[in-house]
Structures are given as C-alpha cells and as structure tokens.
C-alpha cells in the first residue's frame, strides 16, 4: 500500500506504529501523625484516638447514660443529634455534621442564665455596694470557663469527643486546644437541648446541672478565701 498516494503522510499520519509503554504506579498510604504532605490512610480521618466515627451505641452510650440519669431522661436527645454534639469541626476536615452552631446557641443561653443567677445570688446575699457584689459567690459564677471545665470533668464528656489536634507534637498547644474543645462540647449539648426541649428546659439544665455542679465542687474554695 502506498501511504504517500493516500495523502496520509502529508496529513501527519505515519505508517509506523509506536507502542507506548504504560507506566504503573503503586500507591502507598500510611498512618502517621508526624509526616506532612503525603497521602494518608482515609480511615485516619474517621478515627479519633482508638474510636472510629460511627452512629453506634459504643460511641453514644456514655453521653446517653448521663442524660438518662437526669430526671428520668428528661433531657434525652436523638442519636444523630448526640453524635453531632460530640463532633468538633476539626474532625474529618469539617465534612461531617459538627457542633459549632449548637455551641453558639448554647453559649447565648449559658451566658444569660449564669448572669441572671449571679445577680440573683448577689441580691439574696444583700450586697450593699459594687465591692460586695464583685466579692460575692454569685459574681464568681461569671467565670464561665471554670464552670464548663468542672462540668466536663465530672461528666467525663471529654472522653467521647471526636476531634483532631492540628499540632499533635505540641503538647502545650494540644492541652490548650483540648480545653476549648471540651467547653464547646458542653455548650453544644446545651444548644442541642434548646433545639429539642426548648429554652426553659435548657435553662433548668444549666442551673441544676452545670451551675450546681460547680457550686458543689472545690472550684469556689480558693476564690472564697480571697474575698
């Protein structure tokens, strides 16, 4: 066959068939918190510590058990909402339902409730001036972070949170971030109670569970000694 007579050469076709060698790449994934920039095992994104993110009884039994123990389960929540409560936005790159908006909602009511409760105590204690108010037990309730820490510690809520530490080798940073994550989780729980049971029930929860837990703890002891 005359390729030239068919005009194929002029059109850029060649009678020579070139075989291109296909390159095969092996993809290796790894599990490590120390290396950066590589392709990580997808399972790592869905794991917090030794716990895998799933809607199951193992992940929810701790927080469900706590809620069931309060006033015959008055504040119980749906499983999917509970899973969202204990999921921080740092987990799985924020691709799963996380608790940020719930914590914002919870913070609004928590701040209002603690302020009202503090002013009520100051009034009952017959504080005579600003100094008396500042030195009163009620005013110390405005140290909201301490109350959230007490509640988280007593309930063990921090043990069930799904989150990722952005700097796993920085122990000081990890500790500071963990406190923030714990507090946001408590606030998200309050926000979830608002969404399911209403503001009044959530306010009762804050007073009877969060504030009263702080009052009964050793949190006030060093503060009272300086009053």
XYZ file of N, CA and C in Angstrom, residues 17 53 76 120 156 167:
18
model
N 3.814 2.360 13.604
C 3.010 2.308 14.816
C 3.938 2.277 16.021
N -15.453 6.907 63.925
C -16.691 7.679 63.828
C -17.785 6.828 63.206
N -33.117 13.739 77.240
C -32.597 12.828 76.226
C -32.702 13.439 74.830
N -28.961 37.204 90.988
C -29.936 36.753 91.988
C -29.243 36.455 93.316
N -17.180 13.452 82.437
C -16.324 12.691 81.536
C -16.643 12.917 80.076
N -1.738 20.118 65.872
C -0.314 20.040 66.178
C -0.089 18.928 67.196
